[in-house]
Short mmCIF file of C-alpha atoms (C1' of nucleotides) in Angstrom, two decimals:
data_model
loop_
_atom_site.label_atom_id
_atom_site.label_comp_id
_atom_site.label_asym_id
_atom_site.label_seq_id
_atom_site.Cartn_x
_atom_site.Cartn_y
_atom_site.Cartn_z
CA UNK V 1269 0.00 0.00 0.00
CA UNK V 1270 1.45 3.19 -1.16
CA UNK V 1271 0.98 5.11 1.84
CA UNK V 1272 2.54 3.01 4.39
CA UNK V 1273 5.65 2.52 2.09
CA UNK V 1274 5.82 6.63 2.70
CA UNK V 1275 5.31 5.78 6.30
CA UNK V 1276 9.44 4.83 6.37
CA UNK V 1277 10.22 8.27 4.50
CA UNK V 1278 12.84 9.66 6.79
CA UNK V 1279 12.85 12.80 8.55
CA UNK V 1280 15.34 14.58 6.57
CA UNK V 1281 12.90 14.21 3.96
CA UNK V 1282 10.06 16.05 5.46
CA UNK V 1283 8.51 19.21 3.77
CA UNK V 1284 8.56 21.55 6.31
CA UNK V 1285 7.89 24.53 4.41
CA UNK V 1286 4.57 25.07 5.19
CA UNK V 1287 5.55 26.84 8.38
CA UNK V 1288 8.49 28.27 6.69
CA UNK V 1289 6.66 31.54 7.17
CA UNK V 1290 4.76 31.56 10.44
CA UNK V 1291 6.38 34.07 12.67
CA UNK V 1292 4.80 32.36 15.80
CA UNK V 1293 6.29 28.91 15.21
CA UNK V 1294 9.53 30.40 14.80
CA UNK V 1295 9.50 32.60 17.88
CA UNK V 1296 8.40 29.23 19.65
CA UNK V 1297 11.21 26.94 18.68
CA UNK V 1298 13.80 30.51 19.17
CA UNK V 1299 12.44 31.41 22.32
CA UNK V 1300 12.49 27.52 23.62
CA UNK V 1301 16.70 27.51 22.73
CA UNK V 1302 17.43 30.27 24.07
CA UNK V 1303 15.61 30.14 27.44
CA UNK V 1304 16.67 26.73 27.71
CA UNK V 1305 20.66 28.06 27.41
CA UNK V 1306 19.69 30.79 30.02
CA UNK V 1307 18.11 28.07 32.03
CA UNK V 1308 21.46 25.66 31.82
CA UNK V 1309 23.73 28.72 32.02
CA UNK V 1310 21.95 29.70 35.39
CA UNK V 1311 21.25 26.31 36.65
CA UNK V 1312 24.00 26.49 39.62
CA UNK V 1313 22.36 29.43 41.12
CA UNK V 1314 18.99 28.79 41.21
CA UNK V 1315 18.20 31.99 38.84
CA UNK V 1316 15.16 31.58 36.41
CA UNK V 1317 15.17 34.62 33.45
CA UNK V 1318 12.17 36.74 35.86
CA UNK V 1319 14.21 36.68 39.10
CA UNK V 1320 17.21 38.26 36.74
CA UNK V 1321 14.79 40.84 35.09
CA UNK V 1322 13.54 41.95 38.57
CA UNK V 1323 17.15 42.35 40.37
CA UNK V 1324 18.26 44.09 37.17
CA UNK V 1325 15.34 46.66 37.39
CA UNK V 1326 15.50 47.09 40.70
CA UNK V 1327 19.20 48.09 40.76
CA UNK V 1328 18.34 50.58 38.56
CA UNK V 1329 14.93 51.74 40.22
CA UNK V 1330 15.11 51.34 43.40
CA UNK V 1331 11.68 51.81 45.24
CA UNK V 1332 9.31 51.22 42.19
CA UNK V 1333 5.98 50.02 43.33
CA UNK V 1334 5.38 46.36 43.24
CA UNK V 1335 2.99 46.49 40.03
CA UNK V 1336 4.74 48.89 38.29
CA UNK V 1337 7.81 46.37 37.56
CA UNK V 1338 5.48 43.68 37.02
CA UNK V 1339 3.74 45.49 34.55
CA UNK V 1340 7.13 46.89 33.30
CA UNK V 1341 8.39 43.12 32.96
CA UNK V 1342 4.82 42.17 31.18
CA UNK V 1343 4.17 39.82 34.35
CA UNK V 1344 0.82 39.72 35.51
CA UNK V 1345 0.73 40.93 39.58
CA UNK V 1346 -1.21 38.01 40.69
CA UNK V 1347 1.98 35.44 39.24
CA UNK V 1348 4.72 38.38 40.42
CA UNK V 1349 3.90 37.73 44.40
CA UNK V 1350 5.80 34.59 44.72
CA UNK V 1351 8.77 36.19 42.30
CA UNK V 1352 9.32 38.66 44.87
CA UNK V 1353 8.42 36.61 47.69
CA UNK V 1354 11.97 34.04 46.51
CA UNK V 1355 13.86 36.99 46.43
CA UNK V 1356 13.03 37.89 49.62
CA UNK V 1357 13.51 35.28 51.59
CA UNK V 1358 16.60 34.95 49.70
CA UNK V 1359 17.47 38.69 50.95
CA UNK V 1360 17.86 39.41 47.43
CA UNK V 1361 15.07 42.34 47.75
CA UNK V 1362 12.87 43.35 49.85
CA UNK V 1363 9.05 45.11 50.02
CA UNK V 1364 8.68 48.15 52.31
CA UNK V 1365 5.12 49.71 52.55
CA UNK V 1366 4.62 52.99 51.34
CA UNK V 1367 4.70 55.87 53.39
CA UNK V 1368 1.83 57.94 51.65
CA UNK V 1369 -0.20 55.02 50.17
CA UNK V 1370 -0.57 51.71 52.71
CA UNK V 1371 -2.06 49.69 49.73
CA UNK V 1372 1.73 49.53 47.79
CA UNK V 1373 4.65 47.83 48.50
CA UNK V 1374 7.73 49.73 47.59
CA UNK V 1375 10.77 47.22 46.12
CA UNK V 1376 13.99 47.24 46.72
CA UNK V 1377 17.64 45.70 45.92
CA UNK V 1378 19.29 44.84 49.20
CA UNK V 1379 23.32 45.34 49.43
CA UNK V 1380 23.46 41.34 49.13
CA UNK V 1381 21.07 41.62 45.93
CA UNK V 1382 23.56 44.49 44.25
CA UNK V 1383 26.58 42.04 45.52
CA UNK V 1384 25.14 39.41 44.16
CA UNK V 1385 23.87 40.76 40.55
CA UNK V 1386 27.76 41.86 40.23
CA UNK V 1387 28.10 37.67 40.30
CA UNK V 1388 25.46 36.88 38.03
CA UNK V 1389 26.05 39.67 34.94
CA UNK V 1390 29.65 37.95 33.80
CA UNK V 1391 27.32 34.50 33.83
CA UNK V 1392 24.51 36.42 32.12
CA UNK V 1393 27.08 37.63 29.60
CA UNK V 1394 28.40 33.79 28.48
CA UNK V 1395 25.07 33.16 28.08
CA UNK V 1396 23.88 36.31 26.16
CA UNK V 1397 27.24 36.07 24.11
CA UNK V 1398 26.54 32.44 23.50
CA UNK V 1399 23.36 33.84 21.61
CA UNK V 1400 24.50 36.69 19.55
CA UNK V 1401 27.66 34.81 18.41
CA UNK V 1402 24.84 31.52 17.17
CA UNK V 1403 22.82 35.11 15.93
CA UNK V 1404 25.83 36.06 13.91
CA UNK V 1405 27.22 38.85 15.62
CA UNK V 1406 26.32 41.70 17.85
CA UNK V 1407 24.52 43.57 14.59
CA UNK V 1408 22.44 40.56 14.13
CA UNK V 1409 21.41 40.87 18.26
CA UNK V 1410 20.37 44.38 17.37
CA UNK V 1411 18.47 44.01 14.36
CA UNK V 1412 16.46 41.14 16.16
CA UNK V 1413 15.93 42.79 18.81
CA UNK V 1414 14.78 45.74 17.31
CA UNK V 1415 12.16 43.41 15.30
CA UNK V 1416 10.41 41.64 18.53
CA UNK V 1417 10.27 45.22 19.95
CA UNK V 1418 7.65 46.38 17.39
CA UNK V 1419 5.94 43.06 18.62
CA UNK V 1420 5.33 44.19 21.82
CA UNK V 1421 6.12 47.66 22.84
CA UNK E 1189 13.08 59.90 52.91
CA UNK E 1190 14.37 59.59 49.96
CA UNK E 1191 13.65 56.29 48.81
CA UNK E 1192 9.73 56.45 49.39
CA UNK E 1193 10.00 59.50 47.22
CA UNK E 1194 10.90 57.47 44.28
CA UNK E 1195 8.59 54.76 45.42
CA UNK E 1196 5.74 56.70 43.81
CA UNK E 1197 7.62 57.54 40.52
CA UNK E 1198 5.36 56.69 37.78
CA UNK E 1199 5.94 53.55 35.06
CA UNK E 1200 7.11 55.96 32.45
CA UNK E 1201 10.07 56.90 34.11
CA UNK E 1202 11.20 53.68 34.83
CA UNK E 1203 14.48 53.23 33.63
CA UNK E 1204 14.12 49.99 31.27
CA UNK E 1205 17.52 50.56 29.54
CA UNK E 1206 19.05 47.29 31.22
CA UNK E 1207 16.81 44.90 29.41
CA UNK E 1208 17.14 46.48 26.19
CA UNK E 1209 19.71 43.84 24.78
CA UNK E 1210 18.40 41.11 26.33
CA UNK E 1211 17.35 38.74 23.18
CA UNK E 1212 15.80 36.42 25.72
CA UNK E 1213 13.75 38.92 27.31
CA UNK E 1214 12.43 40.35 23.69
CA UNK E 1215 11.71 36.96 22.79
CA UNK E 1216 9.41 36.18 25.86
CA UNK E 1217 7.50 39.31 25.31
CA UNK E 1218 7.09 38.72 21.68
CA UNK E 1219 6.47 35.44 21.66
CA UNK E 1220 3.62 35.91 24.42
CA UNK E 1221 1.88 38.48 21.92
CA UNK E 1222 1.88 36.43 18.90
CA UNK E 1223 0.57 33.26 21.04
CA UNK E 1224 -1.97 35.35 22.59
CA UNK E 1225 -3.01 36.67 19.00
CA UNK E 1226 -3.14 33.21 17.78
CA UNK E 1227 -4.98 31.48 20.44
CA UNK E 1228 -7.89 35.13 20.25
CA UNK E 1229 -8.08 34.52 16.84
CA UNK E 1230 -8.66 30.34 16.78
CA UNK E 1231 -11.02 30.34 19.59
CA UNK E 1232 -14.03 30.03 18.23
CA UNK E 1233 -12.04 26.49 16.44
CA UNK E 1234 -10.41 25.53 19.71
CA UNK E 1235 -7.46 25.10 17.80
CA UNK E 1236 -4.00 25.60 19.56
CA UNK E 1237 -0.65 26.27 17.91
CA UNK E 1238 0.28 22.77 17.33
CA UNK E 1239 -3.14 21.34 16.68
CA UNK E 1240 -2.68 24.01 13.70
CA UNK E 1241 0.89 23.41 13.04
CA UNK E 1242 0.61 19.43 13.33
CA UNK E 1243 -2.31 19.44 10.74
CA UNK E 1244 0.05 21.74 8.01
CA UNK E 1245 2.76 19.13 8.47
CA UNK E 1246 0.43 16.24 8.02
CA UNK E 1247 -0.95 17.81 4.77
CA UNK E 1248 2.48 17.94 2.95
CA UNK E 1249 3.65 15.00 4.54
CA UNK E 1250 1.10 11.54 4.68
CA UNK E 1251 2.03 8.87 6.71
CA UNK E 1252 5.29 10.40 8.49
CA UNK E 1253 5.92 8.31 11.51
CA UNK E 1254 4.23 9.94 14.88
CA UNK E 1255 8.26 10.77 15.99
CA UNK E 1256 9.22 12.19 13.25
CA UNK E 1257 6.41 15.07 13.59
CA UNK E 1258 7.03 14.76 16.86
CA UNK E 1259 10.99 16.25 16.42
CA UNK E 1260 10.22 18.06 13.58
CA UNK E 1261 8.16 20.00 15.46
CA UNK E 1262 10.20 20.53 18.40
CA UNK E 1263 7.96 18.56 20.78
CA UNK E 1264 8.91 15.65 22.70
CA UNK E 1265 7.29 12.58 21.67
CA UNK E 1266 5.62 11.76 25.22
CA UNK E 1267 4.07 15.31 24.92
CA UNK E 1268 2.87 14.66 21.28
CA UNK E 1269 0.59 11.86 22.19
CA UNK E 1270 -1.84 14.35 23.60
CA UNK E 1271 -1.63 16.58 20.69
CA UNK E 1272 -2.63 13.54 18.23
CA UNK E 1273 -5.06 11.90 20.44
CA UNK E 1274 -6.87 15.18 20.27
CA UNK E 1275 -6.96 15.62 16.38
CA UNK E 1276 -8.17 11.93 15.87
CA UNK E 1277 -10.77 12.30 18.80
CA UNK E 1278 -11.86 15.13 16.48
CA UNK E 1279 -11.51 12.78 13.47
CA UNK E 1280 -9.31 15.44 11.95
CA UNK E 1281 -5.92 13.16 11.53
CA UNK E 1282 -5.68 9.71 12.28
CA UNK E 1283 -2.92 6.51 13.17
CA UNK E 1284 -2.13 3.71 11.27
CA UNK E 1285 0.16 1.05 12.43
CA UNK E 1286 3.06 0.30 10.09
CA UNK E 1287 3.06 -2.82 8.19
CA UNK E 1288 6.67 -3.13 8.31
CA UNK E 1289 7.12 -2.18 11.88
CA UNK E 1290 4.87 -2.61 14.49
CA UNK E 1291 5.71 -0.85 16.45
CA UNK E 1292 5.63 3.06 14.82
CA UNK E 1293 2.21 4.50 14.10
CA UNK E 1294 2.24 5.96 10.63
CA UNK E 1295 0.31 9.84 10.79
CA UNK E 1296 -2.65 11.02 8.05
CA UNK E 1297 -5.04 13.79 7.96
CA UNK E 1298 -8.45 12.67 7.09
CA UNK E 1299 -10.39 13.90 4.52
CA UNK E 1300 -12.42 15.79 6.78
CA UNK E 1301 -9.15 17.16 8.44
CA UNK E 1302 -8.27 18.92 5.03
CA UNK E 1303 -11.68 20.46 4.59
CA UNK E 1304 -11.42 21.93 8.11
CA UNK E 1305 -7.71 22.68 7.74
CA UNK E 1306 -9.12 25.16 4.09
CA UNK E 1307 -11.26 26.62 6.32
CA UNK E 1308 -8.36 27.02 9.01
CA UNK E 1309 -6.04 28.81 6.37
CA UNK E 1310 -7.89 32.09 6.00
CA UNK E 1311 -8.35 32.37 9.86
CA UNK E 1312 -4.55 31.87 10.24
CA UNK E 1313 -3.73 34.38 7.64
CA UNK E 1314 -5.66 36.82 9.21
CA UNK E 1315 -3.50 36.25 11.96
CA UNK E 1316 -0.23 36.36 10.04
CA UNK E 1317 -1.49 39.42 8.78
CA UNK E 1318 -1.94 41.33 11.63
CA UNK E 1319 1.64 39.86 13.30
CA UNK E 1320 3.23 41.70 10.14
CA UNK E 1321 1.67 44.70 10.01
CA UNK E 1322 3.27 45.23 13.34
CA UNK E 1323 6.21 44.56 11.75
CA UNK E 1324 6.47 46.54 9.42
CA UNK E 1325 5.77 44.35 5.80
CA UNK E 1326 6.38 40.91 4.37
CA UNK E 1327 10.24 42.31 4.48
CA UNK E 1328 10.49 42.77 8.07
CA UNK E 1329 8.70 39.55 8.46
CA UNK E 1330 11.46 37.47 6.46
CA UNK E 1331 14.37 39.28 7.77
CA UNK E 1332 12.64 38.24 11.53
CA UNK E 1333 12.05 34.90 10.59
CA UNK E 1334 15.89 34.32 9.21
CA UNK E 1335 17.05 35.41 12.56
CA UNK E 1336 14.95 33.69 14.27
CA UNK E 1337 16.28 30.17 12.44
CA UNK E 1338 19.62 30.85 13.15
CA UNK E 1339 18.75 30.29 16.67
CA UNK E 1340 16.96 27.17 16.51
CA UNK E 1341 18.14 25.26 13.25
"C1'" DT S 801 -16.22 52.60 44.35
"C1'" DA S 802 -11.51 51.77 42.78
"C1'" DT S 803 -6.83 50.09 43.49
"C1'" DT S 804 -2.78 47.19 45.49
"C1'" DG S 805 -1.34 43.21 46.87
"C1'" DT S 806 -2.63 38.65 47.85
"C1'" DT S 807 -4.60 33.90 47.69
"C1'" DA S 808 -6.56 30.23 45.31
"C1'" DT S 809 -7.14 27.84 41.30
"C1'" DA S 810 -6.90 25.96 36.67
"C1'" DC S 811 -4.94 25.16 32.38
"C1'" DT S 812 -1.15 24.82 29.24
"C1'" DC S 813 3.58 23.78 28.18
"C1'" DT S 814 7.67 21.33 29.00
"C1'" DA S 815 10.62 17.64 31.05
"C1'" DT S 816 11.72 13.04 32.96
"C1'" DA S 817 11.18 8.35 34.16
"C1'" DA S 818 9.25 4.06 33.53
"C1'" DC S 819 6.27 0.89 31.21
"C1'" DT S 820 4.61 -2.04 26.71
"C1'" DA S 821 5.18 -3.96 22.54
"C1'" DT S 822 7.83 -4.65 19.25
"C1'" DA S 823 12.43 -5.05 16.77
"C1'" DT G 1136 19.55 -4.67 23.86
"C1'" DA G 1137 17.34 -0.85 21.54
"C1'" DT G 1138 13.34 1.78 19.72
"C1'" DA G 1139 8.27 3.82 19.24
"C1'" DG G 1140 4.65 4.91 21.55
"C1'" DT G 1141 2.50 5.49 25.88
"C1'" DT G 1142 1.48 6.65 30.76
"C1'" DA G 1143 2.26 9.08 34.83
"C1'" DT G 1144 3.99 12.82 37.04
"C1'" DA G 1145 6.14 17.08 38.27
"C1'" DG G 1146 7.42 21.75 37.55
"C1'" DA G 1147 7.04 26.22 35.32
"C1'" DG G 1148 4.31 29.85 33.03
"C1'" DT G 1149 0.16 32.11 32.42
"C1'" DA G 1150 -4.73 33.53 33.31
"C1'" DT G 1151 -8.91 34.64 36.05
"C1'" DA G 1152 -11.70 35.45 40.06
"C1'" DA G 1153 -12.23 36.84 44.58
"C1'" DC G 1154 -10.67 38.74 48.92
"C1'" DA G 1155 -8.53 42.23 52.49
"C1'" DA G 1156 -6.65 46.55 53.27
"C1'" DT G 1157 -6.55 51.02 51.87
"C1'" DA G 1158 -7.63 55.00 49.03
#
DNA sequence: TATTGTTATACTCTATAACTATA
DNA sequence: TATAGTTATAGAGTATAACAATA
């Protein structure tokens, strides 16, 4: 029967090009490499991609309101409690209520959290370098980058 | 004191600088608004990404073995099992054990699968459409999609 | 009434290990 | 022994609704 004879076709052989084109597939299969490499890269430490955003914000903003970087990071508040709450009982951060509004919890960087970011950014770069140099240089980065912005900005 | 003075800084003024080369980060965010597009736009079918993606393949390719798909598609074969029970539940694709090996189960769309799959293709245009308008044109689009391989092929 | 943070919950996606039936 | 498919399970990621405290 002809079409289990095609059955034993091997994979190399498969016409693929029907998703050749569709922009979500391919930011699926990127997106699963490269968080996967950040994943393996950080995998020592105990870091996961959101816990890196948030200590990299916060060193630069220090006492944003809680929703305000979880709306800046595109994290929905209800999923950001338990974010912060790691890196606070790590001592990486830490909430302080507001002074003029008791409903918001101002976020911090502790001195350990700055201490320890200055560890983590050389590991963030061998992973970040890993990506631009399988991109095809740091031009590459940019030009990709600047694409997925008008995705989502 | 100072640092509740910044606590009520608005989101605007957030200084967002440090994620700006973070491919990783712009993939996330990108990827979450094409899914999210996708998923809006098929859910009057109740057809997910792969369901979608899965059928496409199956239409090119009749009678690929159910780990071949599996790979091609970058899912793991113990996840895929889900994703085909589903289509032949909905009589849309359907196994056939190999004559020649018992043990693979050779993949087809039915007939009925690529009648519903036509009607599938204009909704997932529409889609496509809208993802690269955002872009900025077909040429955008392709220049993404090239950048996007690199990671993943 | 509206907003901030929180809890609870559910669903999807991904990963791993172990089983079965075949080879 | 190795492989294809399957089952079971666990862990993240994401989404929604409802609640308490405060505005």
């Amino acid at each position: 029967m002809l079409k289990d004879e095609i059955c034993e076709t091997v994979g190399s052989e498969i016409d693929f090009s029907v998703m050749a084109d569709a922009v979500g597939y391919a930011l699926r299969r990127a997106q699963l490499y490269v968080y996967q490499d950040f994943i393996e890269t950080f995998a020592a430490e105990g870091i996961r991609p959101p816990d890196f955003a948030v200590l990299m914000v916060l060193s630069r903003n220090p006492g944003l309101k809680q929703s305000e970087v979880a709306e800046a990071l595109g994290i929905q508040r209800a999923n950001f409690v338990a974010i912060i709450d790691g890196l606070e009982g790590r001592k990486l951060a830490e909430r302080r209520k507001s002074e003029t509004d008791r409903r918001v919890q101002c976020l911090f960087i502790t001195k350990a959290g700055l201490a320890y970011l200055d560890e983590l950014k050389p590991i963030w770069k061998s992973h970040e370098d890993r990506v631009v140099a399988r991109l095809g240089g740091p031009q590459a980065r940019d030009q990709l980058v600047q694409l997925l912005g008008r995705l989502y900005d």
